mmCIF file of C-alpha atoms and ligand atoms in Angstrom:
data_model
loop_
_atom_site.group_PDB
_atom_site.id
_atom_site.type_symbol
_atom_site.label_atom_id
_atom_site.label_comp_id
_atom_site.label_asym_id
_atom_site.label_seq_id
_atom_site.Cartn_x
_atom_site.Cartn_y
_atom_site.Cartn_z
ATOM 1 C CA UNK H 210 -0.819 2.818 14.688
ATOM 2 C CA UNK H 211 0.838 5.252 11.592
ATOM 3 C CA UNK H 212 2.454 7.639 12.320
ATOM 4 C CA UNK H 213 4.256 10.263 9.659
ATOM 5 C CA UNK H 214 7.243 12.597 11.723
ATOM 6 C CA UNK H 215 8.117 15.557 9.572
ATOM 7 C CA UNK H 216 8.097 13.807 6.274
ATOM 8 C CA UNK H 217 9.935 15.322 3.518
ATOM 9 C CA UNK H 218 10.308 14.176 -0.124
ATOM 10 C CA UNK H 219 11.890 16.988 -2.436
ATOM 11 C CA UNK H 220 11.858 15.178 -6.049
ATOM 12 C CA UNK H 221 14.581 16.587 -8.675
ATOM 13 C CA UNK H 222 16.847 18.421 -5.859
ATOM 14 C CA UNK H 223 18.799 21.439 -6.923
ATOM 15 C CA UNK H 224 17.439 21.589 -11.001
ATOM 16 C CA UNK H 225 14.620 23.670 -12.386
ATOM 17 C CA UNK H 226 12.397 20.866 -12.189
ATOM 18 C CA UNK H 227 12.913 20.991 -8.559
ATOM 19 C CA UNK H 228 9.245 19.729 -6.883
ATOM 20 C CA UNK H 229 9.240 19.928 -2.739
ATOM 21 C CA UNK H 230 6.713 17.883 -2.858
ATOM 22 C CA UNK H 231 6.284 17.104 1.430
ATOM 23 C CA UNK H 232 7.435 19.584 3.316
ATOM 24 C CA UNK H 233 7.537 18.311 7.088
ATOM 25 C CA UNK H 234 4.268 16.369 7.010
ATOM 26 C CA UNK H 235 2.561 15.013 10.831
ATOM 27 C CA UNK H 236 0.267 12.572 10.655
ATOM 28 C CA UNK H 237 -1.018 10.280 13.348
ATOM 29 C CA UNK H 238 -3.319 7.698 12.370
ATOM 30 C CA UNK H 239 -5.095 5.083 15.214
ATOM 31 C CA UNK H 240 -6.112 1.604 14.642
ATOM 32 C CA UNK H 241 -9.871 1.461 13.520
ATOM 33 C CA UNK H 242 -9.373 5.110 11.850
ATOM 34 C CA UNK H 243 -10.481 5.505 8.338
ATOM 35 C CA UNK H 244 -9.543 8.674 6.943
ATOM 36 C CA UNK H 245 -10.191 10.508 3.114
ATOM 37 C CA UNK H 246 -7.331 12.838 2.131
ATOM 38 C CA UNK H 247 -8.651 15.964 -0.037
ATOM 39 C CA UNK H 248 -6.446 17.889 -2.250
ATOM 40 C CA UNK H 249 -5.573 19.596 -5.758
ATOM 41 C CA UNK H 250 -3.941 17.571 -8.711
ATOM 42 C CA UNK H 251 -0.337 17.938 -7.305
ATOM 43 C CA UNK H 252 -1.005 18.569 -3.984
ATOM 44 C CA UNK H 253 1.028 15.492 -2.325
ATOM 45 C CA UNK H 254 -1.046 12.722 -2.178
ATOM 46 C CA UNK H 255 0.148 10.152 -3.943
ATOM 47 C CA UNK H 256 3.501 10.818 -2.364
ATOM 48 C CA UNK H 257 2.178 11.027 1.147
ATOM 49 C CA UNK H 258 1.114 6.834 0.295
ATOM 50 C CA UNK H 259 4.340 5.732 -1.706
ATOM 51 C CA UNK H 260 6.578 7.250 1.383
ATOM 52 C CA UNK H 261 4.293 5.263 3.473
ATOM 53 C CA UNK H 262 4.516 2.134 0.940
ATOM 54 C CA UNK H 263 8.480 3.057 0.975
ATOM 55 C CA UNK H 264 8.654 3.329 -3.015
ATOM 56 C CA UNK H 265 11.515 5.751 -2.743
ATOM 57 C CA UNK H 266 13.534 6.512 0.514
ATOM 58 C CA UNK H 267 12.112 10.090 2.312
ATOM 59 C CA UNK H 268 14.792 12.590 2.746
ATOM 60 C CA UNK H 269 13.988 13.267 6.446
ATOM 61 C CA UNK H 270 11.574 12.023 9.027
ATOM 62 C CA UNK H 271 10.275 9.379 10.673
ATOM 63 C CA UNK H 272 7.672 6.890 9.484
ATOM 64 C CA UNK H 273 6.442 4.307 12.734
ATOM 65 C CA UNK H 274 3.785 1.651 12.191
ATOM 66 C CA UNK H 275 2.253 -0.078 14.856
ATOM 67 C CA UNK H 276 5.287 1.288 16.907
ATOM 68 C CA UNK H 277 7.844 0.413 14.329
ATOM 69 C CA UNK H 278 10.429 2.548 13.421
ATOM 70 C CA UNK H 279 10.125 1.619 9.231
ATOM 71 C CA UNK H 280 11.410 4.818 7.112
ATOM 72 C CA UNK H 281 14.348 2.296 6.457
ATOM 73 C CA UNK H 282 12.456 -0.595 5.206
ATOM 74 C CA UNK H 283 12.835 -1.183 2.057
ATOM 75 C CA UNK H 284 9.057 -1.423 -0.110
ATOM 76 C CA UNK H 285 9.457 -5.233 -0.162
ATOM 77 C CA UNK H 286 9.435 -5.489 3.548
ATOM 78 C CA UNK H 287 6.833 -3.121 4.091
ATOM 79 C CA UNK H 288 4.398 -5.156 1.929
ATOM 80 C CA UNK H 289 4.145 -7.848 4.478
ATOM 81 C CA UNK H 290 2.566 -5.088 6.551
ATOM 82 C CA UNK H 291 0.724 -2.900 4.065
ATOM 83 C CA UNK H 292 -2.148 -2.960 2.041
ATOM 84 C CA UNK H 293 -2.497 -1.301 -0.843
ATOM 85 C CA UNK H 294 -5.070 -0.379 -3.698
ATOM 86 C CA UNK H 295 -3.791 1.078 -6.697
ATOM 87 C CA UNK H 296 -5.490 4.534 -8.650
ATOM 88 C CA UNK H 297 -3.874 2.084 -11.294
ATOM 89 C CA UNK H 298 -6.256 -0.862 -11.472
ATOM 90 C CA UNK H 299 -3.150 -2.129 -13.597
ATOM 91 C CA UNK H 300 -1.212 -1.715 -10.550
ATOM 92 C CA UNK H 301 -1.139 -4.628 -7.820
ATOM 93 C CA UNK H 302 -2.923 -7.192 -9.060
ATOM 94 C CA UNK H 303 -1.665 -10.432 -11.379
ATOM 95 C CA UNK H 304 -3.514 -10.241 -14.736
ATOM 96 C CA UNK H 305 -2.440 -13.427 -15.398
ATOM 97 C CA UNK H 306 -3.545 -14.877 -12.624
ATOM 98 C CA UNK H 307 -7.040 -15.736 -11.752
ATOM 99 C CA UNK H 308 -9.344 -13.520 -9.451
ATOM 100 C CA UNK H 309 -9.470 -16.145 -6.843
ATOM 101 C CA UNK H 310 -5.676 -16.363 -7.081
ATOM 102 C CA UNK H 311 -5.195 -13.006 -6.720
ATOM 103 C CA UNK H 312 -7.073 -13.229 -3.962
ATOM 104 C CA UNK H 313 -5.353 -15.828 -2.410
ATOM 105 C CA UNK H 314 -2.083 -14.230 -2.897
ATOM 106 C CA UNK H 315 -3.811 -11.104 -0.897
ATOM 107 C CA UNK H 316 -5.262 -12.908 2.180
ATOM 108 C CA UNK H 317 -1.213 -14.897 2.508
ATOM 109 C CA UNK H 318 -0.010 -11.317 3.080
ATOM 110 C CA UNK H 319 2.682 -10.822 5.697
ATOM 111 C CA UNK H 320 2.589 -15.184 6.503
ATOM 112 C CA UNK H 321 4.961 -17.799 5.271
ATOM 113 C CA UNK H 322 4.137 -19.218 1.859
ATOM 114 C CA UNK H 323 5.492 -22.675 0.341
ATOM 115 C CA UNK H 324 4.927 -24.813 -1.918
ATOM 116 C CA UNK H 325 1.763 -26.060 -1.476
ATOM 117 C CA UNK H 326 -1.766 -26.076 -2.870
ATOM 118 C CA UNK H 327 -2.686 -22.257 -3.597
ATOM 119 C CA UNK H 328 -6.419 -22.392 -2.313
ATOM 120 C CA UNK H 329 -8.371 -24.186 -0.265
ATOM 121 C CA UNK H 330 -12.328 -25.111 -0.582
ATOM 122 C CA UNK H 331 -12.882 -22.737 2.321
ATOM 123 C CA UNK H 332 -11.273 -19.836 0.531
ATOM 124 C CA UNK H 333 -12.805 -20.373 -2.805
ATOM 125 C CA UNK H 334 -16.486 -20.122 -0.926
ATOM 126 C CA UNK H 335 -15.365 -17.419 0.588
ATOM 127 C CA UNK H 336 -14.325 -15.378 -2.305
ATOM 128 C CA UNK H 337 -17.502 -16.218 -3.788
ATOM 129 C CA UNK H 338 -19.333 -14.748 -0.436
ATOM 130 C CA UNK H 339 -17.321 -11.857 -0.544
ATOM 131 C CA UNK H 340 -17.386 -10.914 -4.163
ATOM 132 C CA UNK H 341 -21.446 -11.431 -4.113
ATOM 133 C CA UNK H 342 -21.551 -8.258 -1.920
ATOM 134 C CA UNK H 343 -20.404 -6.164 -4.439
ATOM 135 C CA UNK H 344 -22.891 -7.284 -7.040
ATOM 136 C CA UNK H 345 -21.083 -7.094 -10.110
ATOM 137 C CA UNK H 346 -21.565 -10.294 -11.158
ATOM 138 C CA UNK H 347 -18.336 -11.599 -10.165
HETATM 139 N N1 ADP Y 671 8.359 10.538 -9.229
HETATM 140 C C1 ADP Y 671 8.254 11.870 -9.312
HETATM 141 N N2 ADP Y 671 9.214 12.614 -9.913
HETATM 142 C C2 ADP Y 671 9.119 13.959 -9.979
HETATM 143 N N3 ADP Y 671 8.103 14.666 -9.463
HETATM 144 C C3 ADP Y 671 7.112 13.993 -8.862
HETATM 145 C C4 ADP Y 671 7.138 12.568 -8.755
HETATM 146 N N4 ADP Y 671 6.015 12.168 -8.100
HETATM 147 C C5 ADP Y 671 5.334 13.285 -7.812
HETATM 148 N N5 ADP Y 671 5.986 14.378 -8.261
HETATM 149 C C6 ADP Y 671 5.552 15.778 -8.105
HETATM 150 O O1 ADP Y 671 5.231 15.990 -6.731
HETATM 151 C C7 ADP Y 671 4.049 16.766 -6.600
HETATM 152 C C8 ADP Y 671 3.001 15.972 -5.833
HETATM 153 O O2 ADP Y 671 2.532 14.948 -6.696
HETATM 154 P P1 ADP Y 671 1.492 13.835 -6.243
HETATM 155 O O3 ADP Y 671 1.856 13.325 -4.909
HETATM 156 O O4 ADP Y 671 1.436 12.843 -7.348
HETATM 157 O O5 ADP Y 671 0.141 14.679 -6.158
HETATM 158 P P2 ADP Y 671 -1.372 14.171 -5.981
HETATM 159 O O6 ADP Y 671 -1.380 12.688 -5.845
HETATM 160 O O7 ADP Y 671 -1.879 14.893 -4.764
HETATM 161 O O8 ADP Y 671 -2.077 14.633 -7.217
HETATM 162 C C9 ADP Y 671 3.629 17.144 -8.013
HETATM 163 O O9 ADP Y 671 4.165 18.404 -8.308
HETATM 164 C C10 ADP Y 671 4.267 16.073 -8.865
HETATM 165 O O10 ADP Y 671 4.551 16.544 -10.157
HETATM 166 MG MG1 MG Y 672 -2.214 11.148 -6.926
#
């Protein structure tokens, strides 16, 4: 479903603050997979997920999802295909926007959007059934 191809991301090439930061990384990830990825501060992580978010291009590889070739999409495209959670709560969400909108704008990933009314009843009971779960009050 992902799949990484000798990823490499070198970040300041050819000055002293020279970082190779991926160095020819394989991953292969199948549908239904959920998988933790455990490492030092610095260790790659962060740049293993914004290669596959497409943040910056890679400088060599191959990055296929759901038999895709996308290492040349750029981050834009890729959104309609790729969730994402921020470390940065700040990151990825509208602050101001409401939570239900946010939502909204969330569960319209990847389909057509016009101009029409943002959310239905449906959705708004359905926020409100999902967001119970995590009992914060929300
Ligand atoms: N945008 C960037 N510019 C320069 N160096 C970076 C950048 N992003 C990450 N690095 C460097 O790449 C290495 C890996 O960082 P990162 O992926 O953020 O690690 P982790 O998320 O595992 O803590 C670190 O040495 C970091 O300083
Ligand atoms: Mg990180």
């Amino acid at each position: 479903m992902l799949e990484l191809i000798n990823v490499r991301k070198t970040f300041n090439p050819g000055t002293v603050n020279e970082k190779k930061a991926l160095q020819g990384l394989d991953i292969k990830l199948n549908e239904g997979d959920f998988v933790t990825v455990i490492g030092g501060n610095g260790a790659g992580k962060s740049t293993m997920l914004n290669a596959v978010a497409g943040v910056w291009p890679v400088d060599e590889g191959r990055i296929i999802l759901d038999g895709q070739d996308i290492t040349a999409l750029p981050e834009h495209k890729r959104a309609a295909l790729i969730g994402r959670v921020f470390q940065d709560p700040m990151m990825g969400t509208a602050p101001n926007m409401w939570m239900e909108e946010n939502l909204a704008l969330a569960l319209r990933r990847g389909s057509r959007r016009g101009l029409r009314w943002g959310i239905s009843n449906a959705e708004r009971e359905m926020f409100v059934e999902r967001l119970k779960t995590l009992e914060l009050g929300l």
